[in-house]
mmCIF file of C-alpha atoms and ligand atoms in Angstrom:
data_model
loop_
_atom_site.group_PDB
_atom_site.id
_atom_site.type_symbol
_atom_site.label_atom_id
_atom_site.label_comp_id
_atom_site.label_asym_id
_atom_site.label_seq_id
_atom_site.Cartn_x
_atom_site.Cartn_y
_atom_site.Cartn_z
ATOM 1 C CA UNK Z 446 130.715 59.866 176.479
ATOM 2 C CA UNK Z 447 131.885 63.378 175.259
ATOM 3 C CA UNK Z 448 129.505 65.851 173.756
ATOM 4 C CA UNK Z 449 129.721 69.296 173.296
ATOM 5 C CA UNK Z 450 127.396 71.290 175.434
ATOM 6 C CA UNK Z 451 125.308 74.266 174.940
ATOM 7 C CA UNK Z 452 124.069 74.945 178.233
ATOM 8 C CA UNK Z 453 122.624 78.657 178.166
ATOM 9 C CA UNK Z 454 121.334 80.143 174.820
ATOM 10 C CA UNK Z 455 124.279 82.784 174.073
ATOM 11 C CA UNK Z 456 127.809 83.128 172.327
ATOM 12 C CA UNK Z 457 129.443 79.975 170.675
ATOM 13 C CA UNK Z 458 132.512 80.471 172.788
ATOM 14 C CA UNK Z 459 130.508 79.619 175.935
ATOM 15 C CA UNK Z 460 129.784 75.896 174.168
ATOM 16 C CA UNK Z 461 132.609 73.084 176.274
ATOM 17 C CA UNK Z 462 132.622 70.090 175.730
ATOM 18 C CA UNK Z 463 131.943 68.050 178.598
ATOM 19 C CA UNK Z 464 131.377 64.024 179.902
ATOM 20 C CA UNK Z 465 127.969 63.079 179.607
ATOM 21 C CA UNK Z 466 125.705 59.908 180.243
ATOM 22 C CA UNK Z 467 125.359 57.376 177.300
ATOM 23 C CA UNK Z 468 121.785 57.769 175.465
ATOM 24 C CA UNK Z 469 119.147 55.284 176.335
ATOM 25 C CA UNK Z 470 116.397 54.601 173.305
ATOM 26 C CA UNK Z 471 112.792 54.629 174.166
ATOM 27 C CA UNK Z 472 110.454 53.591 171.840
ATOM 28 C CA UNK Z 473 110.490 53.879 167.911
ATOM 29 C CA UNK Z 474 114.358 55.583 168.916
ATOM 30 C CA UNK Z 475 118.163 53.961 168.013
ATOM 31 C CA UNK Z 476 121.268 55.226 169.202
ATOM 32 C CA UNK Z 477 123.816 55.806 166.711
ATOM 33 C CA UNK Z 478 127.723 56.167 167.637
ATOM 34 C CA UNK Z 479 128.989 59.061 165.933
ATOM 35 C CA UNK Z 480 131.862 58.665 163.037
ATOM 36 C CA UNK Z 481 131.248 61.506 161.534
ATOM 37 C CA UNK Z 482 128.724 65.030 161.876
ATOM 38 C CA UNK Z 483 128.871 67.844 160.109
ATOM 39 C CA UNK Z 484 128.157 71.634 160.786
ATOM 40 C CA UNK Z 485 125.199 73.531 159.234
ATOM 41 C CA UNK Z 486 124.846 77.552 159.564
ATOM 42 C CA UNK Z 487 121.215 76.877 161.613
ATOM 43 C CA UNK Z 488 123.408 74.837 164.320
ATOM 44 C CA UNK Z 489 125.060 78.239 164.814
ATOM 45 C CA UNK Z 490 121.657 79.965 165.163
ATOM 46 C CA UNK Z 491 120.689 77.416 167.426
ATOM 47 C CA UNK Z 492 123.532 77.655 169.988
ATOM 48 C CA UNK Z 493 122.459 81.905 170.119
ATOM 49 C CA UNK Z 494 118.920 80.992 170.711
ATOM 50 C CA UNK Z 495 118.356 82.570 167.294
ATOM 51 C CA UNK Z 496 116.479 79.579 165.225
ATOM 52 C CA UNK Z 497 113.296 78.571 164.979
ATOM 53 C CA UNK Z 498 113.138 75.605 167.216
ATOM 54 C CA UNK Z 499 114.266 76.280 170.669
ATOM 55 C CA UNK Z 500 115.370 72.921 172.243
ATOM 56 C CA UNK Z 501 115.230 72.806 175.837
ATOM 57 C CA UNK Z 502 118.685 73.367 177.486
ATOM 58 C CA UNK Z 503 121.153 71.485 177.954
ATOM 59 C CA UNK Z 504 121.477 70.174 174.519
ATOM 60 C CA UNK Z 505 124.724 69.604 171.696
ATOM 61 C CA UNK Z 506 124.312 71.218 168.072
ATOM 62 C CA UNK Z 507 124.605 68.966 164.961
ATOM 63 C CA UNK Z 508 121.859 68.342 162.829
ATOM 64 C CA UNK Z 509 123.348 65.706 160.956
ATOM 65 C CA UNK Z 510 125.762 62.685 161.537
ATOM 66 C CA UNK Z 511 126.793 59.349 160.197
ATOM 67 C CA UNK Z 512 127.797 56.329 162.398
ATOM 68 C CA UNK Z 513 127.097 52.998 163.064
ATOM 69 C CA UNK Z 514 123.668 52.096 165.457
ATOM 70 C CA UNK Z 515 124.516 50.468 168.836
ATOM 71 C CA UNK Z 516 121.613 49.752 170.413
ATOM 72 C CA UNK Z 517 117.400 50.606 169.256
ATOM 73 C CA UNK Z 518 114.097 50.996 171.194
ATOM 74 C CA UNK Z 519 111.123 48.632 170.964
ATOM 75 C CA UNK Z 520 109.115 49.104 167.764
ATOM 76 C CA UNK Z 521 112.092 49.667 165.456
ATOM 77 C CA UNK Z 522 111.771 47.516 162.704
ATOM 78 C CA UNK Z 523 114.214 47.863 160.087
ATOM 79 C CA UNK Z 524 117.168 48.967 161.914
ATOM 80 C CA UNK Z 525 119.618 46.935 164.173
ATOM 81 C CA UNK Z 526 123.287 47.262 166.039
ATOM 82 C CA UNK Z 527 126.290 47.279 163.772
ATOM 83 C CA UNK Z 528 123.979 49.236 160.835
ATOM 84 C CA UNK Z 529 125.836 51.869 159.256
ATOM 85 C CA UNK Z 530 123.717 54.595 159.177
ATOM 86 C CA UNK Z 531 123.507 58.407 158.047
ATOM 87 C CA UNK Z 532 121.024 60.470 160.026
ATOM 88 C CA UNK Z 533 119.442 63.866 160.919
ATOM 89 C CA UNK Z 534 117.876 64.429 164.291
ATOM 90 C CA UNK Z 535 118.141 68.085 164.333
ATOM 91 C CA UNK Z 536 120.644 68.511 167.343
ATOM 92 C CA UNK Z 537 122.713 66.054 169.510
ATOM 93 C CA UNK Z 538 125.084 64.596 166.453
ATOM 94 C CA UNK Z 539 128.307 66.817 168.311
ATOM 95 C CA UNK Z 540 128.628 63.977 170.668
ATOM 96 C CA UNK Z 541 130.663 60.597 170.645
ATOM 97 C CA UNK Z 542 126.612 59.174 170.776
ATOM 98 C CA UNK Z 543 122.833 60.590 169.179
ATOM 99 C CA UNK Z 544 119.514 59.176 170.266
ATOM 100 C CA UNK Z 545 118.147 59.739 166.971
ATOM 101 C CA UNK Z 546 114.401 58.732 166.004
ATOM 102 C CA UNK Z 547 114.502 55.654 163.900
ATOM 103 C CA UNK Z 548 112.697 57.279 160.790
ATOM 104 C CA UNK Z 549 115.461 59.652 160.722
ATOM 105 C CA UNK Z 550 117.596 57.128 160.071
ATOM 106 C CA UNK Z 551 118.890 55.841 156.447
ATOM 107 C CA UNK Z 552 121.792 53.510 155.500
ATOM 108 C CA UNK Z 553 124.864 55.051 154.340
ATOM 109 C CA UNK Z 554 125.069 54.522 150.960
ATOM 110 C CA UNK Z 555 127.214 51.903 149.383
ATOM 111 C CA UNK Z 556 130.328 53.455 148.906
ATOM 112 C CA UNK Z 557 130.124 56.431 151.176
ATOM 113 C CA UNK Z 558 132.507 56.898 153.476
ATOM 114 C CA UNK Z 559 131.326 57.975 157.346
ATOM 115 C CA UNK Z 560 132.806 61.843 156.772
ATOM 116 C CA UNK Z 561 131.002 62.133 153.611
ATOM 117 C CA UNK Z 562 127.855 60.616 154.642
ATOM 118 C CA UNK Z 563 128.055 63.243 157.266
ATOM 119 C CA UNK Z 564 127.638 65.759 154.637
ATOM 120 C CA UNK Z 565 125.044 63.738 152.882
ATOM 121 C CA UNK Z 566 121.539 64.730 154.714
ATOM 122 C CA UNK Z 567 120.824 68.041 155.595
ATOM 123 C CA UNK Z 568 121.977 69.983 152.586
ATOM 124 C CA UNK Z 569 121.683 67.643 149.184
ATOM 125 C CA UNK Z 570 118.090 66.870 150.744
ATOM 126 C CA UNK Z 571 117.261 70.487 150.596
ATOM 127 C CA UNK Z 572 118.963 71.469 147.505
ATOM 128 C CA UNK Z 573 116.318 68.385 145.773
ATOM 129 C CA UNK Z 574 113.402 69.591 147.800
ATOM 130 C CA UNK Z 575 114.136 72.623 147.102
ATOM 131 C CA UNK Z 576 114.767 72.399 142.901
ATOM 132 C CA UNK Z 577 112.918 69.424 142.100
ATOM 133 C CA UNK Z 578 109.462 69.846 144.380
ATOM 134 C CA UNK Z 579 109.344 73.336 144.843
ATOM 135 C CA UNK Z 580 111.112 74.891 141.978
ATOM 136 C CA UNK Z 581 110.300 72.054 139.070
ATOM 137 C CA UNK Z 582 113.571 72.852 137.763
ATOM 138 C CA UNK Z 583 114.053 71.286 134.126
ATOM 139 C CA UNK Z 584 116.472 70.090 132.182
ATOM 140 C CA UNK Z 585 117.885 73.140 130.052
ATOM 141 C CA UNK Z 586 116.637 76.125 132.239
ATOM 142 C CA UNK Z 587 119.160 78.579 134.101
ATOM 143 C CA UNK Z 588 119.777 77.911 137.771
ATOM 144 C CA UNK Z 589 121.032 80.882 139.544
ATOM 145 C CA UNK Z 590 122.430 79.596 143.192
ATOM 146 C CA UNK Z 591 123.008 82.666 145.720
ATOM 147 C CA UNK Z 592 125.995 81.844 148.585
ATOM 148 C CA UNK Z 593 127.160 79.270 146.266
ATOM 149 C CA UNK Z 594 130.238 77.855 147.856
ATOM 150 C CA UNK Z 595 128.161 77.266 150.977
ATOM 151 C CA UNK Z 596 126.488 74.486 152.281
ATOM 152 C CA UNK Z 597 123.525 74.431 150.656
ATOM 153 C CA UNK Z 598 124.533 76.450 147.672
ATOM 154 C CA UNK Z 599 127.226 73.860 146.556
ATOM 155 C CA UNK Z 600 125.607 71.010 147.128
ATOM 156 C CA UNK Z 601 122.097 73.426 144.942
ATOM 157 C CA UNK Z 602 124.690 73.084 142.046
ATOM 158 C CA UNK Z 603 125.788 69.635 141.867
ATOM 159 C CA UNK Z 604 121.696 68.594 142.131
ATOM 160 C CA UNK Z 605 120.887 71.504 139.359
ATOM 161 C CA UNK Z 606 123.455 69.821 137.036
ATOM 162 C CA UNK Z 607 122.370 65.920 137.872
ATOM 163 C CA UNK Z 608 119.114 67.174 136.697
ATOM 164 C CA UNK Z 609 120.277 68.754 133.524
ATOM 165 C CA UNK Z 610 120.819 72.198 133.868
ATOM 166 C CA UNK Z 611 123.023 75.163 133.383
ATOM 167 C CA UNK Z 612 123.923 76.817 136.969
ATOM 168 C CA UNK Z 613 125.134 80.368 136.978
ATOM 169 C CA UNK Z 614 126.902 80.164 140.773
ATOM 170 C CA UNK Z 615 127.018 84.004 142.367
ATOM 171 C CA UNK Z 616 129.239 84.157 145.495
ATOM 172 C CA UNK Z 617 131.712 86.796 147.467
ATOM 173 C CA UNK Z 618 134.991 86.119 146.082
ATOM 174 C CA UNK Z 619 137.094 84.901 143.270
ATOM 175 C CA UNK Z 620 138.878 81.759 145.594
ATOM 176 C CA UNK Z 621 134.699 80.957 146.433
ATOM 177 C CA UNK Z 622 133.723 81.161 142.955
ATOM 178 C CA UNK Z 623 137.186 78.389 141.629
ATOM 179 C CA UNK Z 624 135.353 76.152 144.404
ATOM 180 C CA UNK Z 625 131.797 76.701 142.671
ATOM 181 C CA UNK Z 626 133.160 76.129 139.065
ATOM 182 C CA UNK Z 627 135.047 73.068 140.103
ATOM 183 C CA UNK Z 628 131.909 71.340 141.477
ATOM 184 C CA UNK Z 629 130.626 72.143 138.181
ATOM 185 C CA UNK Z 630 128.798 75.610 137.606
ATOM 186 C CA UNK Z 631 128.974 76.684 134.098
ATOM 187 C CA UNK Z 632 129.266 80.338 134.773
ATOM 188 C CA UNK Z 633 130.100 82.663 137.851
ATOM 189 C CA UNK Z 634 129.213 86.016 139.289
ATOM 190 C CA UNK Z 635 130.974 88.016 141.986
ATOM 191 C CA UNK Z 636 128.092 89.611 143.998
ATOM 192 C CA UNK Z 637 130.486 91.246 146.481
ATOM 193 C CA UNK Z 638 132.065 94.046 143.359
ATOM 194 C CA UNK Z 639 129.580 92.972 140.109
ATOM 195 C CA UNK Z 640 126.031 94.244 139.419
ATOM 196 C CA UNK Z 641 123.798 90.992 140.201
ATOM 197 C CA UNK Z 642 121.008 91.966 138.282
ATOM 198 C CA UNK Z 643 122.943 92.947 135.344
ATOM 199 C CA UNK Z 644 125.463 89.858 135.016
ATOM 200 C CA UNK Z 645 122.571 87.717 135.007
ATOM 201 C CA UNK Z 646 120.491 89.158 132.134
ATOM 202 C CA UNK Z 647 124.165 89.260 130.235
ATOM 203 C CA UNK Z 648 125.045 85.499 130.686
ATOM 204 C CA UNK Z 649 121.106 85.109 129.833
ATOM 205 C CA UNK Z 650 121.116 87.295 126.702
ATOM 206 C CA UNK Z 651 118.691 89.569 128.153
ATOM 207 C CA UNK Z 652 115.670 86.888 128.736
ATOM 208 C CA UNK Z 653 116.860 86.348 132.613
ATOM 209 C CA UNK Z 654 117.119 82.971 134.636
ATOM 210 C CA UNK Z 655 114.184 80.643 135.441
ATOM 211 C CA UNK Z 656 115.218 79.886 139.027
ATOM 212 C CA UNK Z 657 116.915 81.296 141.986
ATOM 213 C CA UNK Z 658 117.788 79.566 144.716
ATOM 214 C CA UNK Z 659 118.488 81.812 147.857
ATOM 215 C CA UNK Z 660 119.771 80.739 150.708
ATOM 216 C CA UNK Z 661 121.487 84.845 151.615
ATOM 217 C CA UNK Z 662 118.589 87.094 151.542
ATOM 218 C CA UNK Z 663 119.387 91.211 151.674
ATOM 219 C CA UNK Z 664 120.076 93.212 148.804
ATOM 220 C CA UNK Z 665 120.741 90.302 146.701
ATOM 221 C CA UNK Z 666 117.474 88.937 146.728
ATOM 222 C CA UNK Z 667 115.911 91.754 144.629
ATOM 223 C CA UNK Z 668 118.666 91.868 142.228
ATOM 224 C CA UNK Z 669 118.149 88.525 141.661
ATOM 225 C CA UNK Z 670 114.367 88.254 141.241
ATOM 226 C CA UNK Z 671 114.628 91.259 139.191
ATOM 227 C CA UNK Z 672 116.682 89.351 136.774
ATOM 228 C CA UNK Z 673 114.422 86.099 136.648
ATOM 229 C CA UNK Z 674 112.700 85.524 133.503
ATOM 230 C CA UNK Z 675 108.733 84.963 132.301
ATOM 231 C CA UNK Z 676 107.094 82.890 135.034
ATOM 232 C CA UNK Z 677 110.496 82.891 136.889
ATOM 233 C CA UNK Z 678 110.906 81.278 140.373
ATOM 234 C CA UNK Z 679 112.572 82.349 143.099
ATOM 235 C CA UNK Z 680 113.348 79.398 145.770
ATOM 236 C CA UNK Z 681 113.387 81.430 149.617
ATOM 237 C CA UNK Z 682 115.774 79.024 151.042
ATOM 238 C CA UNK Z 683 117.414 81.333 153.868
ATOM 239 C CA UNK Z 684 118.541 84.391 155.288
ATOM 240 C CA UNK Z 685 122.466 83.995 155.981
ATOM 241 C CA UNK Z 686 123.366 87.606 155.670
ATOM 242 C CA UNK Z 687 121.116 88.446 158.678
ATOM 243 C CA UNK Z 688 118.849 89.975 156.565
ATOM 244 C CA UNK Z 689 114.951 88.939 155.713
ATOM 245 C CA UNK Z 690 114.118 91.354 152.334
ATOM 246 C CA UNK Z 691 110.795 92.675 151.597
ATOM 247 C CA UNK Z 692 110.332 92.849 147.808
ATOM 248 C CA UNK Z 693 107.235 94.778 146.447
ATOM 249 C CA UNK Z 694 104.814 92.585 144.868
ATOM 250 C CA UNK Z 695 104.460 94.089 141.141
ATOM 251 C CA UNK Z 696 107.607 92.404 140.583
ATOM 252 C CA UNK Z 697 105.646 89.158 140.960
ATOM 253 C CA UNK Z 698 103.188 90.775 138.499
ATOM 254 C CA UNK Z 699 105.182 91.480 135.737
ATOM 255 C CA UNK Z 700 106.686 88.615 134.948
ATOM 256 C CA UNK Z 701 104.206 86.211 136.359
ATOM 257 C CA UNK Z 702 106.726 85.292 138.697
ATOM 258 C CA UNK Z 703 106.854 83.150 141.758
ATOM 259 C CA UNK Z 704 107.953 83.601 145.297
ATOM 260 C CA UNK Z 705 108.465 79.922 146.799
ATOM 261 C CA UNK Z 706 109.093 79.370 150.325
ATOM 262 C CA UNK Z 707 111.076 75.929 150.733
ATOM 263 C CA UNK Z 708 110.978 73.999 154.780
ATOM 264 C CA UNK Z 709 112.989 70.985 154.080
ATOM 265 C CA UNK Z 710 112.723 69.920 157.839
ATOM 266 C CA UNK Z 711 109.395 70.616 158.131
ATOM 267 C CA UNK Z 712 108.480 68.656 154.620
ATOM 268 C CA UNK Z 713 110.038 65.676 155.540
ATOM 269 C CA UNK Z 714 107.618 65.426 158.854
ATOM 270 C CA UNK Z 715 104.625 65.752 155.911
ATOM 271 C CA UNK Z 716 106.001 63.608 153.300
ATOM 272 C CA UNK Z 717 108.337 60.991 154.933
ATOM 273 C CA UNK Z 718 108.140 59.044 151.666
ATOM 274 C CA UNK Z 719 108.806 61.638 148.962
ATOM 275 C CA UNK Z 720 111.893 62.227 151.603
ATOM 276 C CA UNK Z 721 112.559 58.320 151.387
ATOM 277 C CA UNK Z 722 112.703 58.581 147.403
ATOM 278 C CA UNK Z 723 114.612 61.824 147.636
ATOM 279 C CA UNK Z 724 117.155 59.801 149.550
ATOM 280 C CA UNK Z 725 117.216 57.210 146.966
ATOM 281 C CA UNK Z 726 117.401 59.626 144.131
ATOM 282 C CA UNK Z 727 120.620 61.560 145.643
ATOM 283 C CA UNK Z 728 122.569 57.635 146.383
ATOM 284 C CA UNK Z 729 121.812 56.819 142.660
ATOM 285 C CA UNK Z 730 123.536 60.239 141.501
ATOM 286 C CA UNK Z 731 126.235 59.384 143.981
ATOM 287 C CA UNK Z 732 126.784 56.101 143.253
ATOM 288 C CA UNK Z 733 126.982 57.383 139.429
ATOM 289 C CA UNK Z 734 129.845 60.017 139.981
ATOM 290 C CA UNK Z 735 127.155 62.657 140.012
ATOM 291 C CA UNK Z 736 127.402 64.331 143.198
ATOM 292 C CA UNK Z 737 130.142 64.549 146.061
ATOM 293 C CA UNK Z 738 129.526 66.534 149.341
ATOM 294 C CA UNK Z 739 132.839 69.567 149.199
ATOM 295 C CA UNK Z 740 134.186 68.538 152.638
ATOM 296 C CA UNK Z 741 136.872 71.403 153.110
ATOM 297 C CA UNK Z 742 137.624 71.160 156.331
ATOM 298 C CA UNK Z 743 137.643 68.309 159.257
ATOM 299 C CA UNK Z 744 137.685 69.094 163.127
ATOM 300 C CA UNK Z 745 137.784 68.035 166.997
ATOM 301 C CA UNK Z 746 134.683 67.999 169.015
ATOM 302 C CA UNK Z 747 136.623 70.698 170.716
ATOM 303 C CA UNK Z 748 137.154 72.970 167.887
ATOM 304 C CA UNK Z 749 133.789 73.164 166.584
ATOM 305 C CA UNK Z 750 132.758 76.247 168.301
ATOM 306 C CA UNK Z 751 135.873 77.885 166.286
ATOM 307 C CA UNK Z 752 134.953 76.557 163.103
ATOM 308 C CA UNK Z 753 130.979 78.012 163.958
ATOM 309 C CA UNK Z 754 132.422 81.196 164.231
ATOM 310 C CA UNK Z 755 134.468 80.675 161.052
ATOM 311 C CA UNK Z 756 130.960 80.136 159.050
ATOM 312 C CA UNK Z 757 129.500 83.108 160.244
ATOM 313 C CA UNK Z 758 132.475 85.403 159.058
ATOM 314 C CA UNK Z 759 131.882 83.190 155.292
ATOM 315 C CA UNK Z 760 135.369 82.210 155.874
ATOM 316 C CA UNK Z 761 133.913 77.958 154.967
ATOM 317 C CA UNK Z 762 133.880 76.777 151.557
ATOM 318 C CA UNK Z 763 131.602 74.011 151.776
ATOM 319 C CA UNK Z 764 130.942 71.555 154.414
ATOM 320 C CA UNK Z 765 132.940 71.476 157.941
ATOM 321 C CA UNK Z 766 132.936 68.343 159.376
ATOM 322 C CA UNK Z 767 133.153 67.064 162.809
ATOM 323 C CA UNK Z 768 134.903 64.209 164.308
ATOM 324 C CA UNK Z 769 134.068 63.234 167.795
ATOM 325 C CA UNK Z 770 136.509 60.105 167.927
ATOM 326 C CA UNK Z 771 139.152 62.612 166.941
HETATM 327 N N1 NAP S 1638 114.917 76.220 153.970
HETATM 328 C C1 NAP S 1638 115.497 75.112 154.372
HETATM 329 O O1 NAP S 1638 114.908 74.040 154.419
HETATM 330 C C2 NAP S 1638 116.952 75.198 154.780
HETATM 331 C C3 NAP S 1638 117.740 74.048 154.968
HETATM 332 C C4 NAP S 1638 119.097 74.207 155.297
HETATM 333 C C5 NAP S 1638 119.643 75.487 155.461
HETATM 334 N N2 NAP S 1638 118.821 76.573 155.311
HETATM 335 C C6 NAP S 1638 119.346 77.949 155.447
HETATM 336 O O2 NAP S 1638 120.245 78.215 154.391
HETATM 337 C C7 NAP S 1638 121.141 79.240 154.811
HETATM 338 C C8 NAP S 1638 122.572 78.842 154.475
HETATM 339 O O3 NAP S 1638 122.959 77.706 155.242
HETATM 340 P P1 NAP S 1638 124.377 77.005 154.989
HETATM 341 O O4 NAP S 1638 124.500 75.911 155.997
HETATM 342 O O5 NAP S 1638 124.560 76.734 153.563
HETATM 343 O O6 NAP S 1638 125.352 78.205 155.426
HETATM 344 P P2 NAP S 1638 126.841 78.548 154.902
HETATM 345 O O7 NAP S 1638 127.548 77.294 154.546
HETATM 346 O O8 NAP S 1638 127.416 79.449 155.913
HETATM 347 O O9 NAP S 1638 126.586 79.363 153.541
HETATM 348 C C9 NAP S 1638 125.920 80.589 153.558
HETATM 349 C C10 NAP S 1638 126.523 81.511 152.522
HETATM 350 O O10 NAP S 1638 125.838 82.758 152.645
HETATM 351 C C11 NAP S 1638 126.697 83.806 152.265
HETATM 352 N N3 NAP S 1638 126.558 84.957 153.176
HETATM 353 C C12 NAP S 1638 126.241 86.199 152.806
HETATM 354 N N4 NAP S 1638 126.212 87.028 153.847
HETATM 355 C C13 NAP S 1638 126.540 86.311 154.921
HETATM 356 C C14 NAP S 1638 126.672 86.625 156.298
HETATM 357 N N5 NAP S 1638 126.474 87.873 156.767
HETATM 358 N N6 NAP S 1638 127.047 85.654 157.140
HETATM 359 C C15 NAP S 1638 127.234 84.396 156.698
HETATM 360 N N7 NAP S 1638 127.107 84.022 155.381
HETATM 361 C C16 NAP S 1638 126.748 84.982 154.506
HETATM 362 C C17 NAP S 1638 128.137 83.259 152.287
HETATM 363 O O11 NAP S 1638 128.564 83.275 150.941
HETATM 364 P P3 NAP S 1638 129.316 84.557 150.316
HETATM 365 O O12 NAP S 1638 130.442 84.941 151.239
HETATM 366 O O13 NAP S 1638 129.772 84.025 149.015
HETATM 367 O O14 NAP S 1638 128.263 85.618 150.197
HETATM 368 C C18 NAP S 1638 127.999 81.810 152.749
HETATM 369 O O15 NAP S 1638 128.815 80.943 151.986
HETATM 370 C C19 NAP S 1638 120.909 79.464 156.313
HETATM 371 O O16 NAP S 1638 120.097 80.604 156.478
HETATM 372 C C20 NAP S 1638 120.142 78.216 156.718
HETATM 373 O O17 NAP S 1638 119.318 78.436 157.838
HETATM 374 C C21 NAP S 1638 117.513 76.451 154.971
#
């Protein structure tokens, strides 16, 4: 099978795709042919050796895939060969075939189609985690999403509306912030020439926003804190723009305000069921119309090194996503 190789830690142009062996399962594992993966800004720090998990070398990016399972280990109960599945194993999905761990695994949802579903995991999963466990985000309060026309911002604004409320979507350009307003933000900010701080407290009549979900870090993450209102929370999602801010703690203070870290991977090792009803949650609001990943932009296995170094220059709207059959 093909798969697309990261062989030293280093620049995405060294990544080739290359013939491989076929995936064997061992226990409690399934292998899943791969329709459908998409790409995700941490596969991109993977590749560099710049994430948090360092997987041993060789290995293929892609966190998350949808396909249909060919063959499973012993102990795997619920899962068997001709299953259309979406999945996130955390690496391995830019290959024709994933050994993915079987409580990785869910079924696609009724009608999702394999691209979509590819789009499904990793970044709606987070967004819920993130707003509805972390952030208690209710029905009526302000939502600002930083880096909204990203991954994980656009897909923070279609879960902020499905649970009722108004999302203020700040991102780098006017073409980025027509994407954010068409998946449904009520109001927009250009961060790149407009004052953060001040556009929020003026679409918030002064009183500021109750959450902020940040998946950018740097300056902006200050602007926005500073503009969160009594017992405001601000979600730390990521740090896309390279940099990790350090914000002085009175700011917390005076406005009883809350710093929340958010580990979606690391969550669903602790809470496999919450992450099962998550799941469930997300097909019901996509079954309803509710939410739809923003697929821009479809690729080879070959030309998914080019469209990694397309995310890090925040030239993607939304979700790239890879076709190994292609
Ligand atoms: N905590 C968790 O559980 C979790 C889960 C998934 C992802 N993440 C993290 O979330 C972050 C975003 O991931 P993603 O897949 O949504 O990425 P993405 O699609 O590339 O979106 C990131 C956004 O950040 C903004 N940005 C600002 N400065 C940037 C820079 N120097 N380089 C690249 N982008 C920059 C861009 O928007 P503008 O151009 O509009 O500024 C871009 O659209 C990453 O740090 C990732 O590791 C965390």
């Amino acid at each position: 099978m093909k798969a697309l190789l990261c062989r030293e830690y280093g620049p995405i142009d060294r990544l080739k795709v290359e013939e491989v062996p076929s995936p064997r399962p061992g226990p409690n594992e399934v292998v899943v042919e791969v329709k459908a993966s998409s790409l995700n800004f941490p596969d991109a720090l993977l590749v560099q050796g710049l994430y948090q998990v360092k997987p041993p070398l060789p290995f293929s990016p892609g966190m998350e895939l949808a396909g249909v399972v060919t063959q499973v280990g012993t102990g795997v109960r619920n899962l068997e060969p001709g299953d259309r599945v979406i999945a996130s194993p955390g690496r391995g999905g830019f290959a024709q075939e994933c050994l993915v761990p079987a409580e990785r695994v869910s079924r696609l949802p009724a009608g999702m189609d394999y691209e979509t579903g590819s789009a499904f995991m990793l970044t709606y999963c987070t967004s819920l985690h993130a707003l509805q466990d972390c952030g208690h985000l209710a029905p009526g309060e302000t939502l600002v999403v930083l880096g909204a026309a990203g991954g994980v911002g656009s897909s923070a604004i279609e879960v902020a509306k499905a649970m009722g409320a108004r999302v203020i979507a700040a991102a780098s350009s006017e073409e980025k912030l027509a994407f954010c307003q068409a998946l449904g933000a009520d109001e927009t900010i250009d961060y790149q020439t407009g004052d953060l701080r001040q556009r929020i407290l003026d679409l918030t009549s002064g009183k500021g926003a109750e959450v902020v979900y940040d998946p950018v870090g740097g300056t902006h993450t200050e602007a926005a804190l500073r503009a969160t209102a009594w017992r405001g929370r601000l979600l730390v999602i990521g740090f896309a723009s390279g940099v990790i801010p350090q914000v002085k703690l009175n700011l917390a203070l005076l406005k009883e305000r809350s710093l929340i870290g958010v580990y979606w991977g690391d969550w669903v090792q602790r809470d496999p069921d919450g992450q099962r009803r998550n799941v469930e949650r997300l097909a019901e609001w996509f079954a309803q119309g509710k939410i739809r990943p923003a697929v821009s932009e479809r690729v080879a296995l070959a030309d998914a090194p080019a469209a990694m170094t397309r995310l890090l220059q925040r030239k993607v709207k939304g979700k790239v996503v890879v076709v190994p059959g292609a």
